[in-house]
Coordinates of N, CA and C in Angstrom, one line a residue:
M2 N 36.6 -11.6 78.2 CA 35.6 -11.3 78.8 C 34.1 -12.4 77.6
L3 N 34.9 -12.4 76.4 CA 34.0 -13.2 75.2 C 34.2 -14.5 75.4
A4 N 35.5 -14.8 76.0 CA 35.7 -16.8 77.0 C 34.7 -16.5 78.0
Q5 N 34.4 -15.9 78.8 CA 33.9 -16.2 79.9 C 32.3 -16.5 79.7
A6 N 32.0 -15.5 78.4 CA 30.3 -15.4 78.0 C 30.7 -17.1 77.2
A7 N 31.2 -17.4 77.0 CA 31.1 -18.8 75.9 C 30.9 -20.4 76.9
I8 N 31.8 -19.8 77.7 CA 32.1 -20.7 79.4 C 30.7 -21.1 79.6
V9 N 30.0 -19.8 79.9 CA 28.4 -19.8 80.6 C 27.6 -20.2 79.8
L10 N 27.5 -20.0 78.5 CA 26.5 -20.6 77.9 C 26.7 -22.1 77.3
S11 N 28.1 -22.2 77.2 CA 28.4 -24.0 77.0 C 28.0 -24.5 78.6
S12 N 28.0 -24.1 79.3 CA 27.8 -24.6 81.0 C 26.0 -25.0 80.5
L13 N 25.3 -24.1 79.8 CA 23.9 -24.3 79.9 C 23.3 -25.1 79.3
A14 N 23.9 -25.2 78.1 CA 23.6 -25.9 76.9 C 24.3 -27.3 77.6
A15 N 25.3 -27.5 78.4 CA 25.3 -29.1 78.1 C 24.4 -30.0 79.2
P16 N 24.1 -30.9 78.7 CA 23.0 -31.9 78.8 C 23.3 -32.2 80.3
I17 N 21.9 -32.1 81.2 CA 21.8 -31.8 82.9 C 21.7 -33.8 82.9
K18 N 22.8 -34.2 84.0 CA 22.5 -35.5 84.1 C 21.7 -35.6 85.4
A19 N 21.3 -36.8 85.8 CA 20.1 -37.0 87.1 C 21.1 -37.6 87.8
P20 N 20.8 -37.4 89.0 CA 22.0 -37.6 90.0 C 21.6 -38.9 90.3
T21 N 22.7 -39.6 90.8 CA 22.9 -41.1 91.1 C 22.7 -41.4 92.2
Q22 N 22.1 -42.7 92.5 CA 21.4 -42.8 93.9 C 22.2 -44.1 94.1
A23 N 21.9 -44.1 95.6 CA 22.9 -44.8 96.7 C 22.6 -46.6 96.4
C24 N 21.0 -46.7 95.9 CA 20.7 -47.7 95.7 C 19.6 -48.1 94.4
A25 N 19.8 -49.3 93.7 CA 18.8 -49.3 92.7 C 17.2 -49.5 93.0
Q26 N 16.9 -48.6 92.1 CA 15.0 -49.1 92.3 C 14.8 -49.7 92.0
P27 N 13.6 -50.6 92.8 CA 13.2 -52.2 92.6 C 12.4 -52.1 91.1
H28 N 12.4 -53.2 90.5 CA 11.9 -53.2 88.6 C 10.1 -52.7 89.0
H29 N 9.6 -53.2 90.3 CA 8.2 -52.6 90.3 C 8.1 -52.6 91.2
P30 N 8.2 -51.0 90.9 CA 8.2 -49.9 92.9 C 6.6 -50.0 93.3
R31 N 5.4 -50.5 92.3 CA 4.4 -50.1 93.0 C 4.5 -51.4 94.0
W32 N 4.8 -52.4 93.6 CA 4.7 -54.1 94.3 C 5.3 -54.3 95.6
S33 N 6.5 -53.8 95.5 CA 7.3 -53.5 96.6 C 7.2 -52.8 97.8
W34 N 7.8 -53.5 99.0 CA 7.2 -52.8 100.1 C 8.3 -52.1 100.8
S35 N 8.4 -51.0 101.6 CA 9.2 -50.6 102.2 C 9.5 -51.3 103.6
P36 N 10.9 -51.1 104.2 CA 10.8 -51.7 105.9 C 10.3 -51.1 106.8
G37 N 9.4 -50.1 106.6 CA 8.2 -49.9 107.5 C 7.0 -50.1 107.2
E38 N 6.4 -50.3 106.1 CA 5.4 -51.1 105.5 C 5.3 -53.0 106.1
I39 N 6.7 -53.0 105.6 CA 6.5 -55.0 106.6 C 7.1 -54.7 107.6
A40 N 7.7 -53.2 108.3 CA 7.7 -54.0 110.0 C 5.9 -53.7 110.3
I41 N 5.2 -53.1 109.9 CA 3.6 -52.8 110.3 C 3.1 -53.9 109.7
G42 N 2.9 -54.5 108.4 CA 2.5 -55.4 108.0 C 2.8 -56.9 109.2
S43 N 4.0 -56.7 109.3 CA 4.2 -58.0 110.2 C 3.8 -57.6 111.6
A44 N 3.8 -56.6 112.3 CA 3.1 -56.5 113.1 C 1.4 -56.9 113.0
F45 N 1.0 -56.5 112.1 CA -0.4 -56.7 112.0 C -0.9 -58.4 111.7
T46 N -0.3 -58.9 111.4 CA 0.0 -60.7 111.2 C -0.1 -61.2 112.3
T47 N 1.4 -60.8 112.9 CA 1.5 -61.3 114.5 C -0.1 -61.2 115.5
A48 N -0.2 -59.7 115.4 CA -1.6 -59.5 116.1 C -2.8 -59.9 115.9
L49 N -2.8 -60.5 114.4 CA -4.1 -61.3 114.2 C -3.8 -62.7 114.4
W50 N -2.8 -63.6 114.7 CA -2.4 -64.6 115.0 C -2.2 -65.2 116.6
V51 N -1.9 -63.5 117.3 CA -2.2 -63.6 118.7 C -3.7 -63.9 119.2
D52 N -4.6 -62.9 118.3 CA -5.6 -63.0 118.3 C -6.7 -64.4 118.2
R53 N -5.8 -65.0 117.6 CA -6.7 -66.1 116.7 C -6.4 -67.5 117.9
K54 N -5.4 -67.4 118.5 CA -5.0 -68.1 119.6 C -5.9 -67.9 120.8
Q55 N -6.1 -66.1 121.1 CA -7.0 -65.9 122.2 C -8.8 -66.5 122.1
T56 N -8.8 -66.2 120.5 CA -10.4 -66.6 120.2 C -10.1 -68.3 120.9
L57 N -9.5 -69.1 120.0 CA -10.0 -70.2 120.5 C -9.2 -70.4 121.9
A58 N -8.9 -70.2 122.6 CA -8.9 -70.4 124.5 C -10.7 -69.7 124.8
L59 N -11.0 -68.6 124.6 CA -12.0 -67.8 124.6 C -13.3 -68.7 124.3
R60 N -13.3 -69.1 123.1 CA -14.1 -70.5 122.7 C -14.2 -71.4 123.4
A61 N -13.1 -71.8 124.0 CA -12.9 -72.8 124.7 C -13.8 -73.3 126.4
A62 N -13.8 -71.8 126.6 CA -13.6 -71.1 128.1 C -15.5 -71.1 127.8
G63 N -16.0 -70.9 126.7 CA -17.4 -70.8 126.8 C -18.0 -69.1 126.6
Y64 N -17.1 -68.5 126.1 CA -17.5 -67.2 126.0 C -18.0 -67.3 124.4
K65 N -18.6 -66.0 124.3 CA -19.2 -65.6 123.0 C -18.3 -64.8 122.7
E66 N -18.1 -65.2 120.9 CA -17.3 -64.3 119.9 C -17.9 -62.7 119.6
T67 N -17.4 -61.9 119.6 CA -18.1 -60.5 119.1 C -17.8 -60.1 117.5
N68 N -16.9 -61.3 117.6 CA -16.6 -60.5 115.8 C -17.6 -61.2 115.0
W69 N -18.6 -60.1 114.0 CA -19.6 -60.8 113.8 C -19.4 -61.4 112.2
F70 N -18.3 -61.7 111.8 CA -17.9 -62.1 110.5 C -18.4 -63.6 110.9
I71 N -17.5 -64.5 112.0 CA -17.2 -65.8 112.3 C -18.6 -66.2 113.5
G72 N -19.3 -65.7 113.8 CA -20.3 -65.6 114.6 C -20.4 -65.7 115.9
P73 N -21.0 -66.1 116.9 CA -21.0 -65.5 118.0 C -20.6 -67.2 119.2
R74 N -20.2 -68.6 118.0 CA -19.7 -69.6 118.5 C -19.3 -70.0 117.6
P75 N -17.7 -69.9 117.2 CA -17.2 -70.4 115.9 C -16.8 -71.5 116.3
S76 N -16.9 -72.6 115.0 CA -15.9 -73.7 115.4 C -14.3 -73.5 115.3
A77 N -13.4 -74.4 115.8 CA -12.2 -74.2 115.7 C -11.7 -74.2 114.0
G78 N -12.0 -74.8 113.4 CA -12.0 -74.6 112.0 C -12.4 -73.4 111.3
Q79 N -13.3 -72.7 112.0 CA -14.1 -71.4 111.4 C -12.7 -70.2 111.7
V80 N -12.8 -70.6 112.8 CA -11.4 -69.5 113.6 C -10.0 -69.6 112.6
N81 N -9.7 -70.9 112.4 CA -8.2 -71.1 111.7 C -9.0 -70.2 110.4
M82 N -9.8 -70.6 109.7 CA -10.0 -70.3 108.4 C -10.3 -68.6 107.8
Y83 N -11.4 -67.8 108.8 CA -11.0 -66.9 109.3 C -9.8 -66.2 109.2
A84 N -8.8 -66.5 110.1 CA -7.5 -66.1 110.5 C -6.3 -65.7 109.0
I85 N -6.5 -67.2 108.5 CA -5.5 -67.4 106.9 C -6.3 -66.3 105.9
S86 N -7.9 -66.3 106.2 CA -8.5 -65.6 104.9 C -8.4 -64.2 105.0
F87 N -8.3 -63.9 106.2 CA -7.9 -62.2 106.5 C -7.0 -62.2 106.2
T88 N -5.9 -62.5 106.7 CA -4.5 -62.3 106.6 C -3.9 -62.3 105.0
I89 N -4.7 -63.4 104.2 CA -4.5 -63.2 102.9 C -4.9 -62.5 102.1
V90 N -6.3 -61.9 102.3 CA -7.2 -60.6 101.9 C -6.7 -59.2 102.4
A91 N -6.1 -59.0 103.6 CA -5.4 -57.7 104.3 C -4.1 -57.4 103.2
L92 N -3.7 -58.4 103.4 CA -2.3 -58.1 102.7 C -1.9 -58.0 101.2
G93 N -3.4 -58.8 100.9 CA -3.4 -58.7 98.9 C -4.1 -57.0 98.7
T94 N -4.8 -56.6 100.0 CA -5.5 -55.5 99.5 C -4.1 -54.6 99.9
A95 N -3.4 -54.7 100.9 CA -2.4 -53.6 100.9 C -1.2 -53.5 99.8
A96 N -1.1 -54.8 99.1 CA 0.1 -54.7 98.1 C -0.9 -54.0 97.1
V97 N -2.0 -54.2 96.6 CA -2.6 -53.1 95.5 C -2.3 -51.7 96.0
I98 N -2.6 -51.7 97.7 CA -2.5 -49.8 97.4 C -1.2 -49.5 97.3
P99 N -1.4 -47.6 96.7 CA -0.1 -47.4 96.1 C 0.4 -47.2 97.4
R100 N 2.3 -47.4 97.5 CA 2.9 -47.1 98.6 C 3.0 -45.8 99.2
G101 N 3.5 -45.6 100.2 CA 3.4 -44.5 101.3 C 2.4 -44.5 102.0
A102 N 1.9 -43.5 102.3 CA 0.8 -43.0 103.7 C -0.6 -43.6 103.3
W103 N -0.7 -44.1 101.9 CA -2.1 -44.9 101.9 C -2.2 -46.5 102.4
R104 N -0.8 -46.7 102.2 CA -0.5 -48.5 102.7 C -0.3 -48.3 103.6
V105 N 0.9 -47.6 104.4 CA 1.0 -47.4 105.7 C 0.2 -47.4 107.1
G106 N -0.9 -46.1 106.3 CA -2.2 -45.5 107.1 C -3.3 -47.1 107.5
F107 N -3.5 -47.9 105.6 CA -4.1 -49.2 105.7 C -3.6 -50.3 106.6
L108 N -2.2 -50.5 106.8 CA -1.9 -51.4 107.7 C -1.9 -51.1 109.3
A109 N -1.5 -50.0 109.3 CA -1.6 -49.2 110.8 C -3.2 -49.7 111.1
I110 N -4.4 -49.3 110.4 CA -5.6 -48.9 110.6 C -6.0 -50.7 111.4
L111 N -5.3 -51.4 110.0 CA -5.5 -53.2 110.5 C -4.9 -53.5 112.2
A112 N -3.2 -53.0 111.9 CA -2.8 -53.6 113.4 C -3.3 -53.0 114.6
G113 N -4.1 -52.0 114.5 CA -4.5 -51.0 115.9 C -5.8 -52.0 116.1
G114 N -6.7 -52.0 114.8 CA -8.1 -53.1 115.2 C -7.5 -54.7 116.2
E115 N -6.5 -55.1 115.6 CA -6.3 -56.3 116.1 C -5.6 -56.0 117.6
L116 N -4.8 -55.0 118.2 CA -4.2 -54.8 118.9 C -5.4 -54.5 120.4
A117 N -6.4 -53.8 119.4 CA -7.4 -53.3 120.3 C -8.1 -54.8 120.9
G118 N -8.1 -55.6 119.9 CA -9.2 -57.1 120.3 C -8.0 -57.7 121.0
I119 N -6.9 -57.9 121.0 CA -6.0 -58.4 122.1 C -5.9 -57.7 123.3
Q120 N -6.5 -56.8 123.4 CA -6.5 -55.7 124.8 C -7.5 -56.3 125.4
H121 N -8.5 -56.4 124.4 CA -10.0 -56.6 125.1 C -9.7 -58.5 126.0
N122 N -9.2 -58.8 124.7 CA -9.1 -60.3 125.4 C -8.3 -60.1 126.6
V123 N -7.0 -59.6 126.7 CA -6.1 -59.6 127.5 C -7.2 -59.1 129.2
A124 N -7.6 -58.0 128.7 CA -8.8 -57.6 130.2 C -9.6 -58.7 130.4
L125 N -10.3 -59.7 129.8 CA -11.2 -60.6 130.0 C -10.3 -61.9 130.6
G126 N -8.8 -61.7 130.6 CA -8.0 -62.9 131.7 C -7.3 -64.1 130.5
F127 N -7.2 -63.7 129.3 CA -7.1 -64.7 128.5 C -5.4 -64.0 127.6
P128 N -4.2 -64.3 128.4 CA -3.0 -63.7 128.2 C -2.4 -64.2 126.6
I129 N -1.2 -63.2 126.3 CA -0.9 -63.1 124.9 C 0.4 -64.5 124.8
R130 N -0.4 -65.3 124.2 CA 0.5 -66.4 123.5 C 0.6 -66.7 122.2
L131 N 1.4 -67.2 121.7 CA 1.7 -67.3 119.9 C 1.7 -68.6 119.8

């Protein structure tokens, strides 16, 4: 009985090792992106550039732009500069947002907004082209 108590007590006093992980943690976990975040960020970027192409087609057809950042009659250069700037600012902001639900939510809102813009342009008769 005494031997069994000694074994139980020694097992309680033994150091507890952390479970090993299947993959190594990234060096900077805050700056790394999960596969889901990359997928949503890629969807946003693709949608933004499809919207850019549609905006250029709308501009050439004489339609007024509804995005108040670039005005009702933007030049091709303004449309291109907006697309580049918005891509950098949006993905840069997503990079500093903590990983997980906040970053996924932010990227999902951006992607949803761009997809709504694309849907509006398609309803006007401008197809999706890359």
